[in-house]
Amino acid sequence: MSSPTFPELAGRRAIVTGAATGIGRAIAVALSGQSVRVAICDIDAPAAAAAAAAVGVGAIAVAIDVRKRESVTTAFAEVEAAFGGYDILVANAGVSTMRPALDLTDDEWDYNFDVNARGIFLTNQIAARRFKSQGHGVIVNTASLAAKVGAPLLAHYSASKFAVLGWTQALARELAPLGLRVNAVCPGFVSTGMQEREVAWEAALRGVTPERVVDDYIAQTPLGRLEQPEDVADVAVFLCSNSARFMTGQGVNVTGGVYMT
Ligand SMILES: NC(=O)c1ccc[n+]([C@@H]2O[C@H](COP(=O)([O-])OP(=O)(O)OC[C@H]3O[C@@H](n4cnc5c(N)ncnc54)[C@H](O)[C@@H]3O)[C@@H](O)[C@H]2O)c1
């Protein structure tokens, strides 16, 4: 384990949702590298248990469905019981599907909004109530490049991620007088299971090869490669740290330059 860059984080306790894999898992690993105890909360309980074992020291796995208030309440209570409380929420769980807007079904719209938008609402609200009563705490939400600019074939996903930024800004304004910060990261084209699924869907919908889809992602990225989960994780950890003490309500682009404003 490398030396903590942010010593003030050592001994803190974090909830990371959607942490069994992908970006969430990388955030859990990066927080653990700062000597933060991490609760890996995910709907995929076996994968969460495997991730917790891999993260090691002090990490626990907790089953959660971020779409359901009762599940979030129970899961966060489980973390409190194990850790004696928590100081950091990284609300990262998210899903996507791909479809032309004119072919979208109600079910697809609801699924994306239930996980991506409602999941942020429920997890943020329950954690923020605790942070308010204890007088400290920090929230980082995972939004997206698609929260800044509408993405073709992802209208429903984009709309749900715009909702994440709207919520993040409003909550940040409400909690700022209490000294509580709320920010978001906006990743670009990140190599994860979600991207693998999207590449296959997009290739089929556009009638091109998966390799062509990936090449197009890279061509849109000034820094010239696919993003890695660790690229996002390092920024998420920074936003949790005191080095980001004067940042709140931000949707921080971590896209390799795909989007610059
Ligand atoms: N991969 C990308 O290119 C990319 C780009 C921008 C934003 N994002 C966002 O980053 C976040 C992580 O995405 P990823 O690429 O790591 O995806 P991923 O599919 O690899 O991981 C998502 C995790 O969320 C979990 N999850 C799904 N539904 C859940 C639910 N209802 N309750 C709890 N957990 C649930 C999954 O089991 C999985 O472990 C998402 O919010 C996604 O929208 C990803």
mmCIF file of C-alpha atoms and ligand atoms in Angstrom:
data_model
loop_
_atom_site.group_PDB
_atom_site.id
_atom_site.type_symbol
_atom_site.label_atom_id
_atom_site.label_comp_id
_atom_site.label_asym_id
_atom_site.label_seq_id
_atom_site.Cartn_x
_atom_site.Cartn_y
_atom_site.Cartn_z
ATOM 1 C CA MET A 1 0.000 0.000 0.000
ATOM 2 C CA SER A 2 1.372 3.436 -0.915
ATOM 3 C CA SER A 3 1.639 6.215 1.679
ATOM 4 C CA PRO A 4 -1.524 8.229 2.167
ATOM 5 C CA THR A 5 -1.489 11.467 0.156
ATOM 6 C CA PHE A 6 -4.226 12.905 2.331
ATOM 7 C CA PRO A 7 -3.327 11.996 5.930
ATOM 8 C CA GLU A 8 -6.523 13.597 7.229
ATOM 9 C CA LEU A 9 -8.489 10.789 5.575
ATOM 10 C CA ALA A 10 -6.760 8.073 7.618
ATOM 11 C CA GLY A 11 -9.233 6.359 9.934
ATOM 12 C CA ARG A 12 -12.274 7.780 8.142
ATOM 13 C CA ARG A 13 -15.094 5.421 7.187
ATOM 14 C CA ALA A 14 -16.605 5.432 3.696
ATOM 15 C CA ILE A 15 -19.659 4.002 2.001
ATOM 16 C CA VAL A 16 -19.116 3.407 -1.718
ATOM 17 C CA THR A 17 -22.139 2.206 -3.710
ATOM 18 C CA GLY A 18 -21.749 0.161 -6.863
ATOM 19 C CA ALA A 19 -18.298 -0.759 -5.564
ATOM 20 C CA ALA A 20 -18.230 -4.440 -6.504
ATOM 21 C CA THR A 21 -16.678 -3.610 -9.837
ATOM 22 C CA GLY A 22 -15.559 -0.888 -12.253
ATOM 23 C CA ILE A 23 -15.205 2.714 -11.109
ATOM 24 C CA GLY A 24 -16.712 2.076 -7.658
ATOM 25 C CA ARG A 25 -14.251 -0.684 -6.933
ATOM 26 C CA ALA A 26 -11.334 1.540 -7.998
ATOM 27 C CA ILE A 27 -12.630 4.272 -5.667
ATOM 28 C CA ALA A 28 -12.839 1.737 -2.822
ATOM 29 C CA VAL A 29 -9.242 0.646 -3.505
ATOM 30 C CA ALA A 30 -8.035 4.264 -3.675
ATOM 31 C CA LEU A 31 -9.787 5.206 -0.421
ATOM 32 C CA SER A 32 -8.363 2.108 1.247
ATOM 33 C CA GLY A 33 -4.940 3.305 0.064
ATOM 34 C CA GLN A 34 -5.562 6.434 2.160
ATOM 35 C CA SER A 35 -6.247 4.180 5.201
ATOM 36 C CA VAL A 36 -10.004 4.735 4.939
ATOM 37 C CA ARG A 37 -12.245 1.836 6.027
ATOM 38 C CA VAL A 38 -14.551 1.101 3.118
ATOM 39 C CA ALA A 39 -18.007 -0.452 2.945
ATOM 40 C CA ILE A 40 -18.430 -1.957 -0.504
ATOM 41 C CA CYS A 41 -22.156 -1.658 -1.093
ATOM 42 C CA ASP A 42 -23.619 -3.322 -4.182
ATOM 43 C CA ILE A 43 -26.684 -5.141 -5.450
ATOM 44 C CA ASP A 44 -24.370 -7.995 -6.505
ATOM 45 C CA ALA A 45 -23.605 -9.410 -3.050
ATOM 46 C CA PRO A 46 -21.124 -12.159 -4.098
ATOM 47 C CA ALA A 47 -19.143 -9.672 -6.224
ATOM 48 C CA ALA A 48 -19.168 -7.182 -3.335
ATOM 49 C CA ALA A 49 -17.802 -9.867 -0.991
ATOM 50 C CA ALA A 50 -15.027 -10.689 -3.476
ATOM 51 C CA ALA A 51 -14.169 -7.003 -3.854
ATOM 52 C CA ALA A 52 -14.058 -6.517 -0.072
ATOM 53 C CA ALA A 53 -11.704 -9.480 0.256
ATOM 54 C CA ALA A 54 -9.477 -8.027 -2.468
ATOM 55 C CA VAL A 55 -9.479 -4.518 -0.973
ATOM 56 C CA GLY A 56 -8.472 -6.058 2.356
ATOM 57 C CA VAL A 57 -7.832 -4.308 5.627
ATOM 58 C CA GLY A 58 -11.064 -3.239 7.248
ATOM 59 C CA ALA A 59 -13.230 -3.430 4.108
ATOM 60 C CA ILE A 60 -16.696 -4.923 4.422
ATOM 61 C CA ALA A 61 -19.312 -5.953 1.859
ATOM 62 C CA VAL A 62 -22.920 -4.854 2.264
ATOM 63 C CA ALA A 63 -25.854 -5.773 0.015
ATOM 64 C CA ILE A 64 -27.871 -2.779 -1.168
ATOM 65 C CA ASP A 65 -30.400 -1.859 -3.824
ATOM 66 C CA VAL A 66 -30.064 1.918 -4.143
ATOM 67 C CA ARG A 67 -33.531 2.112 -5.753
ATOM 68 C CA LYS A 68 -35.241 1.172 -2.481
ATOM 69 C CA ARG A 69 -35.376 3.350 0.629
ATOM 70 C CA GLU A 70 -35.701 0.372 2.978
ATOM 71 C CA SER A 71 -32.668 -1.314 1.444
ATOM 72 C CA VAL A 72 -30.532 1.851 1.682
ATOM 73 C CA THR A 73 -31.632 2.451 5.277
ATOM 74 C CA THR A 74 -30.830 -1.133 6.269
ATOM 75 C CA ALA A 75 -27.495 -1.173 4.448
ATOM 76 C CA PHE A 76 -26.315 2.129 5.945
ATOM 77 C CA ALA A 77 -27.378 0.927 9.421
ATOM 78 C CA GLU A 78 -25.284 -2.187 8.827
ATOM 79 C CA VAL A 79 -22.273 0.009 8.021
ATOM 80 C CA GLU A 80 -22.881 2.069 11.184
ATOM 81 C CA ALA A 81 -23.017 -1.105 13.252
ATOM 82 C CA ALA A 82 -19.752 -2.395 11.737
ATOM 83 C CA PHE A 83 -17.777 0.882 11.677
ATOM 84 C CA GLY A 84 -19.458 2.840 14.491
ATOM 85 C CA GLY A 85 -20.531 5.452 11.923
ATOM 86 C CA TYR A 86 -19.382 6.807 8.564
ATOM 87 C CA ASP A 87 -17.903 10.067 7.294
ATOM 88 C CA ILE A 88 -17.830 9.716 3.484
ATOM 89 C CA LEU A 89 -20.459 8.722 0.933
ATOM 90 C CA VAL A 90 -19.450 7.992 -2.642
ATOM 91 C CA ALA A 91 -22.760 7.417 -4.444
ATOM 92 C CA ASN A 92 -21.526 5.687 -7.565
ATOM 93 C CA ALA A 93 -23.979 2.893 -8.428
ATOM 94 C CA GLY A 94 -25.378 3.376 -11.903
ATOM 95 C CA VAL A 95 -26.717 1.538 -14.918
ATOM 96 C CA SER A 96 -27.179 2.222 -18.603
ATOM 97 C CA THR A 97 -29.074 0.822 -21.547
ATOM 98 C CA MET A 98 -28.846 1.989 -25.157
ATOM 99 C CA ARG A 99 -31.706 2.740 -27.501
ATOM 100 C CA PRO A 100 -32.716 5.451 -29.978
ATOM 101 C CA ALA A 101 -34.919 7.930 -28.113
ATOM 102 C CA LEU A 102 -37.908 7.224 -30.353
ATOM 103 C CA ASP A 103 -37.779 3.509 -29.485
ATOM 104 C CA LEU A 104 -37.364 3.901 -25.720
ATOM 105 C CA THR A 105 -39.785 2.035 -23.480
ATOM 106 C CA ASP A 106 -41.246 3.261 -20.198
ATOM 107 C CA ASP A 107 -39.486 0.411 -18.418
ATOM 108 C CA GLU A 108 -36.078 1.430 -19.770
ATOM 109 C CA TRP A 109 -36.649 5.061 -18.759
ATOM 110 C CA ASP A 110 -37.734 3.996 -15.266
ATOM 111 C CA TYR A 111 -34.822 1.594 -14.789
ATOM 112 C CA ASN A 112 -32.206 4.254 -15.610
ATOM 113 C CA PHE A 113 -33.929 6.884 -13.481
ATOM 114 C CA ASP A 114 -34.553 4.518 -10.559
ATOM 115 C CA VAL A 115 -30.894 3.530 -10.191
ATOM 116 C CA ASN A 116 -29.135 6.681 -11.398
ATOM 117 C CA ALA A 117 -31.364 9.482 -10.073
ATOM 118 C CA ARG A 118 -33.532 8.010 -7.325
ATOM 119 C CA GLY A 119 -30.504 6.048 -6.056
ATOM 120 C CA ILE A 120 -28.573 9.306 -5.658
ATOM 121 C CA PHE A 121 -31.542 10.963 -3.923
ATOM 122 C CA LEU A 122 -32.015 8.141 -1.406
ATOM 123 C CA THR A 123 -28.352 7.530 -0.572
ATOM 124 C CA ASN A 124 -27.522 11.255 -0.355
ATOM 125 C CA GLN A 125 -30.538 12.083 1.781
ATOM 126 C CA ILE A 126 -29.986 9.277 4.290
ATOM 127 C CA ALA A 127 -26.244 10.007 4.583
ATOM 128 C CA ALA A 128 -26.751 13.792 4.708
ATOM 129 C CA ARG A 129 -29.155 13.459 7.653
ATOM 130 C CA ARG A 130 -26.437 11.629 9.545
ATOM 131 C CA PHE A 131 -23.735 14.115 8.457
ATOM 132 C CA LYS A 132 -25.921 17.018 9.606
ATOM 133 C CA SER A 133 -26.443 15.484 13.043
ATOM 134 C CA GLN A 134 -22.739 14.634 13.512
ATOM 135 C CA GLY A 135 -21.507 17.944 12.053
ATOM 136 C CA HIS A 136 -19.184 16.544 9.417
ATOM 137 C CA GLY A 137 -19.215 14.403 6.290
ATOM 138 C CA VAL A 138 -18.618 14.653 2.564
ATOM 139 C CA ILE A 139 -20.515 13.364 -0.471
ATOM 140 C CA VAL A 140 -19.200 12.557 -3.947
ATOM 141 C CA ASN A 141 -21.683 11.442 -6.608
ATOM 142 C CA THR A 142 -20.771 9.738 -9.872
ATOM 143 C CA ALA A 143 -22.449 11.635 -12.697
ATOM 144 C CA SER A 144 -21.102 11.416 -16.262
ATOM 145 C CA LEU A 145 -19.909 13.200 -19.378
ATOM 146 C CA ALA A 146 -23.539 12.486 -20.363
ATOM 147 C CA ALA A 147 -24.582 14.792 -17.484
ATOM 148 C CA LYS A 148 -22.962 17.709 -19.352
ATOM 149 C CA VAL A 149 -23.911 16.979 -22.953
ATOM 150 C CA GLY A 150 -26.684 14.815 -24.398
ATOM 151 C CA ALA A 151 -25.385 11.536 -25.770
ATOM 152 C CA PRO A 152 -27.055 9.834 -28.764
ATOM 153 C CA LEU A 153 -28.662 6.447 -27.968
ATOM 154 C CA LEU A 154 -28.453 7.426 -24.284
ATOM 155 C CA ALA A 155 -31.186 10.092 -23.987
ATOM 156 C CA HIS A 156 -32.746 8.424 -20.931
ATOM 157 C CA TYR A 157 -29.332 7.841 -19.310
ATOM 158 C CA SER A 158 -28.257 11.421 -20.102
ATOM 159 C CA ALA A 159 -31.461 12.799 -18.595
ATOM 160 C CA SER A 160 -30.935 10.739 -15.422
ATOM 161 C CA LYS A 161 -27.340 11.999 -15.122
ATOM 162 C CA PHE A 162 -28.348 15.642 -15.705
ATOM 163 C CA ALA A 163 -30.679 15.006 -12.758
ATOM 164 C CA VAL A 164 -27.678 13.913 -10.678
ATOM 165 C CA LEU A 165 -25.928 17.237 -11.301
ATOM 166 C CA GLY A 166 -29.072 19.265 -10.565
ATOM 167 C CA TRP A 167 -29.517 17.411 -7.293
ATOM 168 C CA THR A 168 -25.796 17.749 -6.457
ATOM 169 C CA GLN A 169 -25.874 21.536 -6.959
ATOM 170 C CA ALA A 170 -29.088 22.067 -4.982
ATOM 171 C CA LEU A 171 -28.017 19.824 -2.101
ATOM 172 C CA ALA A 172 -24.608 21.524 -2.030
ATOM 173 C CA ARG A 173 -26.315 24.906 -1.582
ATOM 174 C CA GLU A 174 -28.549 23.576 1.215
ATOM 175 C CA LEU A 175 -25.719 21.871 3.107
ATOM 176 C CA ALA A 176 -22.997 24.496 2.636
ATOM 177 C CA PRO A 177 -24.098 26.536 5.679
ATOM 178 C CA LEU A 178 -23.544 23.354 7.731
ATOM 179 C CA GLY A 179 -20.010 22.959 6.381
ATOM 180 C CA LEU A 180 -20.958 19.848 4.408
ATOM 181 C CA ARG A 181 -19.695 19.507 0.824
ATOM 182 C CA VAL A 182 -21.384 17.711 -2.087
ATOM 183 C CA ASN A 183 -19.631 17.264 -5.443
ATOM 184 C CA ALA A 184 -19.786 14.995 -8.462
ATOM 185 C CA VAL A 185 -17.319 13.412 -10.846
ATOM 186 C CA CYS A 186 -18.172 13.276 -14.555
ATOM 187 C CA PRO A 187 -16.228 10.433 -16.180
ATOM 188 C CA GLY A 188 -15.882 10.010 -19.964
ATOM 189 C CA PHE A 189 -15.250 6.728 -21.797
ATOM 190 C CA VAL A 190 -14.118 4.423 -18.983
ATOM 191 C CA SER A 191 -13.034 0.799 -19.481
ATOM 192 C CA THR A 192 -15.509 -1.138 -17.307
ATOM 193 C CA GLY A 193 -18.213 -3.751 -17.655
ATOM 194 C CA MET A 194 -20.672 -0.937 -18.428
ATOM 195 C CA GLN A 195 -18.500 0.195 -21.330
ATOM 196 C CA GLU A 196 -18.170 -3.365 -22.671
ATOM 197 C CA ARG A 197 -21.956 -3.659 -22.758
ATOM 198 C CA GLU A 198 -22.343 -0.232 -24.363
ATOM 199 C CA VAL A 199 -19.738 -0.966 -27.049
ATOM 200 C CA ALA A 200 -21.609 -4.148 -28.049
ATOM 201 C CA TRP A 201 -24.998 -2.359 -28.087
ATOM 202 C CA GLU A 202 -23.656 0.652 -29.994
ATOM 203 C CA ALA A 203 -21.895 -1.529 -32.572
ATOM 204 C CA ALA A 204 -25.151 -3.393 -33.234
ATOM 205 C CA LEU A 205 -27.259 -0.203 -33.357
ATOM 206 C CA ARG A 206 -24.804 1.624 -35.662
ATOM 207 C CA GLY A 207 -23.976 -1.419 -37.794
ATOM 208 C CA VAL A 208 -20.229 -1.111 -37.169
ATOM 209 C CA THR A 209 -17.648 -3.284 -35.418
ATOM 210 C CA PRO A 210 -16.996 -2.986 -31.660
ATOM 211 C CA GLU A 211 -13.410 -2.018 -32.515
ATOM 212 C CA ARG A 212 -14.715 0.920 -34.569
ATOM 213 C CA VAL A 213 -16.831 2.078 -31.613
ATOM 214 C CA VAL A 214 -13.807 2.008 -29.299
ATOM 215 C CA ASP A 215 -11.680 3.811 -31.894
ATOM 216 C CA ASP A 216 -14.364 6.509 -32.081
ATOM 217 C CA TYR A 217 -14.280 6.931 -28.268
ATOM 218 C CA ILE A 218 -10.500 7.360 -28.367
ATOM 219 C CA ALA A 219 -10.701 9.750 -31.348
ATOM 220 C CA GLN A 220 -13.021 11.994 -29.275
ATOM 221 C CA THR A 221 -10.534 12.003 -26.367
ATOM 222 C CA PRO A 222 -7.762 14.627 -26.645
ATOM 223 C CA LEU A 223 -5.532 12.708 -24.225
ATOM 224 C CA GLY A 224 -5.765 9.836 -26.683
ATOM 225 C CA ARG A 225 -6.681 6.705 -24.754
ATOM 226 C CA LEU A 226 -9.591 5.047 -23.025
ATOM 227 C CA GLU A 227 -10.120 6.262 -19.476
ATOM 228 C CA GLN A 228 -9.328 3.845 -16.650
ATOM 229 C CA PRO A 229 -11.342 3.506 -13.418
ATOM 230 C CA GLU A 230 -8.291 4.706 -11.466
ATOM 231 C CA ASP A 231 -8.356 8.020 -13.385
ATOM 232 C CA VAL A 232 -11.757 8.691 -11.818
ATOM 233 C CA ALA A 233 -10.881 7.231 -8.420
ATOM 234 C CA ASP A 234 -7.993 9.624 -7.802
ATOM 235 C CA VAL A 235 -10.247 12.630 -8.408
ATOM 236 C CA ALA A 236 -12.997 11.194 -6.213
ATOM 237 C CA VAL A 237 -10.505 10.755 -3.363
ATOM 238 C CA PHE A 238 -9.272 14.328 -3.841
ATOM 239 C CA LEU A 239 -12.869 15.590 -3.576
ATOM 240 C CA CYS A 240 -13.224 13.680 -0.281
ATOM 241 C CA SER A 241 -10.063 15.291 1.080
ATOM 242 C CA ASN A 242 -9.440 18.641 2.759
ATOM 243 C CA SER A 243 -7.548 19.721 -0.364
ATOM 244 C CA ALA A 244 -11.012 20.170 -1.932
ATOM 245 C CA ARG A 245 -12.260 22.108 1.115
ATOM 246 C CA PHE A 246 -13.472 25.103 -0.957
ATOM 247 C CA MET A 247 -15.193 23.025 -3.638
ATOM 248 C CA THR A 248 -18.882 22.231 -3.464
ATOM 249 C CA GLY A 249 -21.664 21.755 -6.008
ATOM 250 C CA GLN A 250 -19.138 20.907 -8.729
ATOM 251 C CA GLY A 251 -19.459 18.376 -11.521
ATOM 252 C CA VAL A 252 -15.774 17.739 -12.156
ATOM 253 C CA ASN A 253 -14.991 16.516 -15.674
ATOM 254 C CA VAL A 254 -12.599 13.551 -15.694
ATOM 255 C CA THR A 255 -12.756 12.767 -19.396
ATOM 256 C CA GLY A 256 -9.290 13.174 -20.875
ATOM 257 C CA GLY A 257 -10.541 16.422 -22.371
ATOM 258 C CA VAL A 258 -13.628 15.101 -24.181
ATOM 259 C CA TYR A 259 -15.630 17.877 -22.525
ATOM 260 C CA MET A 260 -13.943 21.060 -21.317
ATOM 261 C CA THR A 261 -16.529 23.392 -19.779
HETATM 262 N N1 LIG B 1 -17.973 3.339 -17.714
HETATM 263 C C1 LIG B 1 -18.153 4.561 -18.188
HETATM 264 O O1 LIG B 1 -17.707 4.880 -19.298
HETATM 265 C C2 LIG B 1 -18.870 5.609 -17.365
HETATM 266 C C3 LIG B 1 -18.849 6.917 -17.838
HETATM 267 C C4 LIG B 1 -19.487 7.922 -17.119
HETATM 268 C C5 LIG B 1 -20.137 7.593 -15.935
HETATM 269 N N2 LIG B 1 -20.158 6.308 -15.497
HETATM 270 C C6 LIG B 1 -20.853 6.047 -14.236
HETATM 271 O O2 LIG B 1 -19.946 5.477 -13.319
HETATM 272 C C7 LIG B 1 -20.651 4.669 -12.376
HETATM 273 C C8 LIG B 1 -19.996 3.301 -12.335
HETATM 274 O O3 LIG B 1 -20.073 2.724 -13.637
HETATM 275 P P1 LIG B 1 -19.116 1.538 -14.118
HETATM 276 O O4 LIG B 1 -18.694 1.876 -15.482
HETATM 277 O O5 LIG B 1 -18.125 1.214 -13.067
HETATM 278 O O6 LIG B 1 -20.234 0.387 -14.249
HETATM 279 P P2 LIG B 1 -20.225 -1.138 -13.824
HETATM 280 O O7 LIG B 1 -21.438 -1.735 -14.476
HETATM 281 O O8 LIG B 1 -18.900 -1.731 -14.055
HETATM 282 O O9 LIG B 1 -20.463 -1.050 -12.234
HETATM 283 C C9 LIG B 1 -21.683 -0.593 -11.700
HETATM 284 C C10 LIG B 1 -21.926 -1.266 -10.359
HETATM 285 O O10 LIG B 1 -23.182 -0.788 -9.840
HETATM 286 C C11 LIG B 1 -23.889 -1.903 -9.306
HETATM 287 N N3 LIG B 1 -25.340 -1.644 -9.303
HETATM 288 C C12 LIG B 1 -26.181 -1.635 -10.372
HETATM 289 N N4 LIG B 1 -27.434 -1.405 -9.959
HETATM 290 C C13 LIG B 1 -27.390 -1.253 -8.601
HETATM 291 C C14 LIG B 1 -28.374 -1.005 -7.624
HETATM 292 N N5 LIG B 1 -29.675 -0.887 -7.932
HETATM 293 N N6 LIG B 1 -27.982 -0.892 -6.330
HETATM 294 C C15 LIG B 1 -26.682 -1.036 -5.993
HETATM 295 N N7 LIG B 1 -25.707 -1.313 -6.880
HETATM 296 C C16 LIG B 1 -26.063 -1.404 -8.182
HETATM 297 C C17 LIG B 1 -23.509 -3.074 -10.216
HETATM 298 O O11 LIG B 1 -23.759 -4.338 -9.601
HETATM 299 C C18 LIG B 1 -22.033 -2.801 -10.470
HETATM 300 O O12 LIG B 1 -21.206 -3.405 -9.485
HETATM 301 C C19 LIG B 1 -22.103 4.655 -12.866
HETATM 302 O O13 LIG B 1 -22.847 5.605 -12.134
HETATM 303 C C20 LIG B 1 -21.981 5.052 -14.318
HETATM 304 O O14 LIG B 1 -23.184 5.624 -14.797
HETATM 305 C C21 LIG B 1 -19.531 5.307 -16.186
#
